[in-house]
XYZ file of C-alpha atoms in Angstrom:
367
model
C -1.299 -15.186 4.911
C 2.187 -16.886 5.807
C 5.661 -16.052 3.336
C 6.098 -20.003 3.072
C 1.887 -20.349 2.003
C 2.300 -17.480 -0.504
C 4.962 -18.887 -2.203
C 3.967 -21.385 -2.436
C 0.309 -20.577 -3.344
C 1.966 -18.540 -5.962
C 3.444 -21.207 -7.692
C 0.616 -23.743 -8.011
C -0.753 -20.949 -9.885
C 1.659 -21.163 -11.929
C 1.227 -24.818 -12.653
C -2.280 -24.179 -12.781
C -1.604 -21.689 -16.091
C -2.555 -18.439 -13.969
C -0.105 -16.133 -14.900
C -2.285 -12.394 -14.192
C -1.484 -11.681 -10.168
C -4.046 -8.579 -8.874
C -2.901 -6.466 -5.352
C -3.103 -3.165 -4.210
C -0.964 -1.219 -1.721
C -2.786 -1.451 0.782
C -3.015 -4.902 1.633
C -1.427 -4.653 4.655
C -0.267 -1.410 3.613
C 2.584 -2.836 0.923
C 3.420 -6.310 2.872
C 0.962 -8.050 -0.195
C 3.566 -6.185 -2.474
C 6.090 -6.686 -0.525
C 5.618 -10.615 -0.582
C 5.129 -10.909 -4.452
C 7.781 -9.091 -5.012
C 9.818 -10.878 -3.902
C 8.266 -14.298 -5.154
C 8.096 -13.417 -8.681
C 11.063 -11.489 -9.357
C 12.640 -14.516 -9.585
C 10.937 -15.221 -12.519
C 10.769 -13.102 -16.441
C 9.266 -10.070 -15.941
C 7.362 -11.325 -19.423
C 5.785 -14.402 -17.600
C 3.206 -12.965 -16.172
C 0.887 -10.138 -15.703
C 1.229 -7.952 -12.483
C -1.276 -5.510 -11.946
C -1.797 -3.257 -7.801
C -4.249 -0.436 -6.803
C -3.947 2.735 -5.372
C -6.488 4.856 -3.305
C -6.054 2.992 0.371
C -4.368 4.291 3.547
C -0.902 3.827 3.848
C 0.008 4.998 7.257
C -1.627 6.429 10.585
C -1.760 10.054 8.946
C -5.110 10.629 7.348
C -4.216 12.459 4.274
C -1.084 9.473 3.538
C -4.810 8.081 0.683
C -6.268 9.356 -1.742
C -5.493 10.147 -5.909
C -4.527 13.106 -5.282
C -1.494 13.627 -8.247
C 0.871 13.804 -5.092
C 0.144 11.051 -3.867
C -0.233 8.808 -7.033
C 3.066 9.734 -7.814
C 4.577 8.765 -4.819
C 2.542 5.945 -4.390
C 3.103 3.998 -8.055
C 7.130 4.730 -6.734
C 6.707 3.066 -4.002
C 4.448 -0.084 -5.545
C 7.038 -0.631 -8.290
C 9.872 -0.741 -5.451
C 8.198 -3.090 -3.319
C 7.068 -4.924 -6.653
C 10.860 -4.868 -7.472
C 9.760 -4.602 -11.128
C 9.945 -0.851 -13.152
C 5.849 -1.236 -14.248
C 2.951 -3.103 -13.474
C 0.901 -3.894 -16.345
C -2.275 -2.636 -14.961
C -2.137 0.516 -12.022
C -5.881 0.292 -11.118
C -7.860 3.395 -9.134
C -8.970 1.054 -6.140
C -12.084 3.319 -5.133
C -13.506 6.853 -6.064
C -12.017 10.213 -4.890
C -14.368 12.623 -4.542
C -12.130 15.083 -2.526
C -9.871 15.280 -6.232
C -10.947 17.010 -9.305
C -11.594 14.356 -11.790
C -9.296 15.853 -14.406
C -6.093 15.768 -11.618
C -6.695 12.336 -11.686
C -6.503 11.001 -14.559
C -4.033 13.125 -16.054
C -1.578 11.912 -12.795
C -2.049 8.538 -13.485
C -2.155 9.076 -17.159
C 0.928 10.857 -16.220
C 1.708 7.170 -14.414
C 1.793 5.311 -17.813
C 3.723 7.959 -19.815
C 6.549 7.381 -18.073
C 6.215 3.734 -18.579
C 5.768 3.106 -15.144
C 2.315 1.182 -16.104
C 1.295 0.487 -19.721
C -2.759 0.017 -18.654
C -4.783 2.277 -16.190
C -8.092 0.529 -14.589
C -11.003 1.056 -12.155
C -12.050 -0.862 -9.438
C -15.242 -0.672 -7.660
C -16.147 2.422 -9.700
C -19.992 3.308 -10.429
C -20.293 2.855 -14.411
C -21.002 7.152 -14.262
C -17.641 7.636 -12.944
C -16.030 5.562 -15.110
C -18.156 7.064 -18.183
C -16.752 10.431 -17.719
C -13.511 9.534 -16.919
C -12.910 8.667 -19.762
C -14.788 10.573 -21.553
C -12.365 13.581 -19.732
C -11.209 15.682 -21.483
C -14.714 16.526 -22.976
C -13.787 18.104 -26.304
C -10.829 15.653 -27.054
C -13.482 12.974 -26.006
C -11.346 10.167 -27.292
C -12.244 6.455 -28.069
C -12.336 3.824 -25.119
C -12.053 0.671 -26.726
C -9.573 -1.501 -23.948
C -6.897 -3.313 -25.615
C -6.966 -7.054 -26.331
C -4.213 -9.221 -26.125
C -3.904 -12.492 -27.882
C -3.719 -16.085 -25.979
C -0.118 -16.177 -27.988
C 1.255 -13.270 -26.726
C 3.339 -14.701 -23.495
C 1.658 -11.294 -22.072
C -1.534 -12.173 -22.417
C -2.818 -13.391 -19.256
C -4.814 -16.980 -19.336
C -5.652 -16.882 -15.850
C -6.005 -14.584 -13.343
C -5.849 -14.049 -9.772
C -7.308 -11.280 -7.721
C -8.417 -9.644 -10.913
C -10.149 -6.778 -9.812
C -12.975 -5.292 -11.706
C -12.647 -2.203 -13.844
C -12.718 -1.217 -18.057
C -8.947 -0.700 -18.931
C -8.261 3.041 -19.971
C -5.192 3.460 -20.522
C -2.474 2.247 -22.796
C 1.227 2.699 -23.700
C 4.303 0.640 -26.224
C 6.096 -2.080 -24.103
C 9.027 -0.647 -24.092
C 9.509 -0.145 -20.883
C 13.228 -0.743 -20.044
C 15.976 1.435 -18.293
C 16.954 4.395 -19.947
C 14.060 3.858 -22.143
C 10.585 5.662 -21.819
C 7.613 5.937 -23.735
C 6.524 8.444 -26.704
C 3.434 9.274 -28.513
C 5.520 7.560 -31.819
C 6.363 4.413 -30.125
C 2.095 3.782 -30.270
C -0.164 3.963 -33.543
C -2.692 5.488 -30.788
C -1.302 8.861 -29.050
C -1.451 8.264 -25.021
C -5.009 10.037 -24.060
C -4.788 12.803 -21.656
C -1.650 13.449 -23.085
C 1.315 14.945 -20.296
C 4.467 17.100 -21.866
C 6.538 15.386 -18.618
C 9.961 15.287 -19.251
C 11.356 11.532 -19.340
C 14.598 10.867 -17.317
C 16.423 8.107 -20.255
C 19.888 6.372 -19.498
C 22.613 8.206 -21.284
C 23.967 7.220 -24.590
C 25.941 8.337 -27.614
C 23.455 10.137 -29.310
C 22.866 12.750 -26.541
C 26.313 13.885 -27.247
C 25.090 17.250 -28.684
C 22.224 17.494 -26.389
C 24.205 17.158 -23.153
C 26.703 19.660 -24.604
C 24.143 22.142 -25.582
C 22.743 21.956 -22.245
C 26.021 22.653 -20.513
C 27.036 25.727 -22.731
C 23.899 27.273 -22.192
C 24.366 26.629 -18.469
C 27.854 27.323 -17.524
C 27.286 30.589 -16.110
C 24.124 29.887 -13.853
C 25.782 26.693 -12.790
C 28.305 28.579 -11.466
C 26.822 30.575 -8.892
C 26.351 27.189 -6.951
C 28.423 24.683 -8.143
C 32.389 24.778 -9.459
C 32.780 25.739 -13.411
C 34.060 22.267 -15.340
C 36.943 24.999 -16.819
C 37.411 26.057 -20.389
C 39.367 22.678 -21.008
C 35.836 20.309 -20.144
C 34.347 22.272 -23.125
C 37.728 21.618 -25.177
C 38.053 18.008 -25.018
C 34.461 17.224 -24.542
C 33.534 14.474 -26.750
C 37.346 12.221 -25.234
C 35.244 13.361 -21.871
C 31.564 12.028 -22.850
C 33.302 8.619 -24.096
C 34.923 8.566 -21.005
C 31.929 8.812 -18.831
C 30.040 6.668 -20.665
C 33.059 3.486 -20.599
C 32.424 3.778 -16.639
C 28.629 3.628 -17.214
C 29.541 0.289 -19.220
C 31.950 -1.020 -16.896
C 29.109 -0.034 -14.269
C 31.147 2.494 -11.881
C 28.905 5.141 -12.480
C 24.959 5.127 -14.178
C 24.356 8.444 -15.429
C 21.623 9.847 -16.882
C 20.031 12.631 -18.984
C 15.825 14.305 -18.687
C 14.671 14.892 -21.739
C 11.881 17.138 -23.404
C 9.310 16.054 -26.493
C 12.722 18.051 -28.771
C 15.191 15.956 -26.944
C 16.684 18.779 -25.710
C 18.447 17.993 -22.262
C 16.780 19.745 -18.673
C 18.691 17.823 -16.759
C 21.143 15.553 -15.552
C 21.385 13.239 -12.838
C 24.138 10.862 -11.881
C 25.539 7.920 -9.520
C 28.965 7.798 -9.573
C 31.376 6.151 -6.823
C 29.045 2.744 -6.980
C 30.104 0.240 -4.516
C 29.153 -1.665 -1.479
C 25.624 -1.569 -2.271
C 26.092 2.940 -2.337
C 26.926 5.649 -4.293
C 26.751 9.162 -4.838
C 23.935 11.150 -6.086
C 24.967 14.353 -8.764
C 22.364 16.672 -10.265
C 22.103 19.883 -12.449
C 18.912 21.280 -13.584
C 18.688 24.175 -16.552
C 17.636 27.417 -15.431
C 14.920 27.656 -17.403
C 13.406 24.425 -15.973
C 13.703 25.208 -12.302
C 10.546 26.242 -9.818
C 8.589 23.260 -11.910
C 8.893 20.429 -9.697
C 11.037 18.584 -12.634
C 14.650 17.986 -9.552
C 12.196 17.012 -6.813
C 10.634 14.322 -9.625
C 13.655 13.958 -11.481
C 15.489 12.605 -7.984
C 13.187 10.607 -6.885
C 12.418 8.691 -9.711
C 16.829 7.996 -10.084
C 16.233 7.156 -6.319
C 13.486 4.043 -7.474
C 16.213 3.332 -10.194
C 19.111 2.625 -7.851
C 17.056 0.485 -6.267
C 15.058 -1.365 -8.175
C 18.089 -1.747 -10.633
C 20.929 -0.975 -9.092
C 20.199 -2.724 -6.347
C 21.831 -0.377 -4.096
C 20.448 0.287 -0.453
C 22.008 3.553 0.601
C 22.263 7.296 -1.447
C 24.181 10.568 -0.723
C 25.166 13.680 -1.904
C 26.838 16.667 -1.437
C 25.157 20.352 -1.499
C 26.624 24.151 -0.815
C 25.308 25.981 1.966
C 24.032 28.644 -0.191
C 22.444 26.297 -2.494
C 19.298 25.917 -0.898
C 16.906 24.632 -3.570
C 19.419 21.464 -4.018
C 18.997 20.980 -0.272
C 15.511 21.715 -0.582
C 14.872 18.992 -3.532
C 16.864 16.400 -1.492
C 14.851 16.947 1.225
C 11.945 16.378 -0.296
C 12.704 13.161 -1.841
C 13.894 11.812 1.577
C 17.482 12.463 2.041
C 18.398 13.749 5.492
C 21.299 15.737 6.768
C 24.396 13.357 7.946
C 26.930 16.008 8.316
C 29.391 18.933 6.954
C 30.994 18.621 3.114
C 34.084 20.163 3.168
C 35.513 22.380 0.084
C 36.753 18.964 -1.515
C 33.594 17.753 -2.143
C 31.879 21.012 -3.936
C 34.622 22.608 -5.969
C 36.302 24.830 -2.431
C 32.535 25.852 -1.071
C 31.465 24.204 2.025
C 28.276 22.467 2.487
C 26.245 19.412 3.443
C 26.500 15.840 3.183
C 22.658 14.694 2.722
C 21.796 10.522 3.007
C 18.831 8.322 1.879
C 18.455 4.721 2.705
C 16.883 3.319 0.415
C 15.601 0.013 1.807
C 13.668 2.266 5.217
C 12.633 5.135 2.548
C 11.242 3.126 -0.133
C 9.524 6.187 -1.305
C 9.768 10.246 -1.512
C 7.982 12.396 1.694
C 6.366 15.420 0.416
């Protein structure tokens, strides 16, 4: 369907009282999501209910399909980028994937909810037995499977649907999914099922100051092994410098984020600095005890998604020292490519390499 026809049909749907729109990543290999992203992004996000699906083959690579944790993580970010939103209301497993252990699929889908990227989970074209097994996982806890019931007075309640898929809703998340705020177990009267302990990426605010200082002090010697030390003056004037950061963020010059665990401790800092002309420089650091678990890669991917969806950026650059092999691997896995040498001025006296990611040509990370 041509773009003009798609827009006309969508507008007609709204006029007829339809506010539930259902698509899938595999439709046109992203083309359907892209079309609705262009159309729906001009409307208030709370004026419609948006659903998409995951499973289908997304490229000529036979491995680029299914419901593995890596594929789900990759495809939800790609879908959100194409749909130009920070979350979908319903995320559905399009088909059953017998090649992946069911518990792996369920835990990966629940992680999507915990990260605030989807509000509810569902199944499309699964058998009743497959759905029951997924709902009852893990068998030891056997959580209640009551689906949510939106009220007609709620702006998020679909009055009529457009292309609604079949399947039972199995996940729920609190409605607060704005940038820098992720759902927490305390944000809902019902604990999230298949609970994940994955850390959450949040936009920096004044309340993070003490945790950030503790993070910097605990990892100072570790960071000094690969990047220049901040110096004693940084810690002596921390409050002043922290307030300067918040002021820069408020002015739109930079965007700072912290990765926090369930106890509120900072595991990493992920910053976009020198935001100008749809580009920015990415800088990040991760606590020593959090390395080697894929935390940095996942957080960098999330920052890239935020850069495209929330900040309207097209390009990100990052410099890393020659000896910092771990950082080079993280950037490569997150879709960055080396573009040239980075001088000592950018790396505190060390030599290194500039990496770059085009957010328009690379909407999702690579494995």
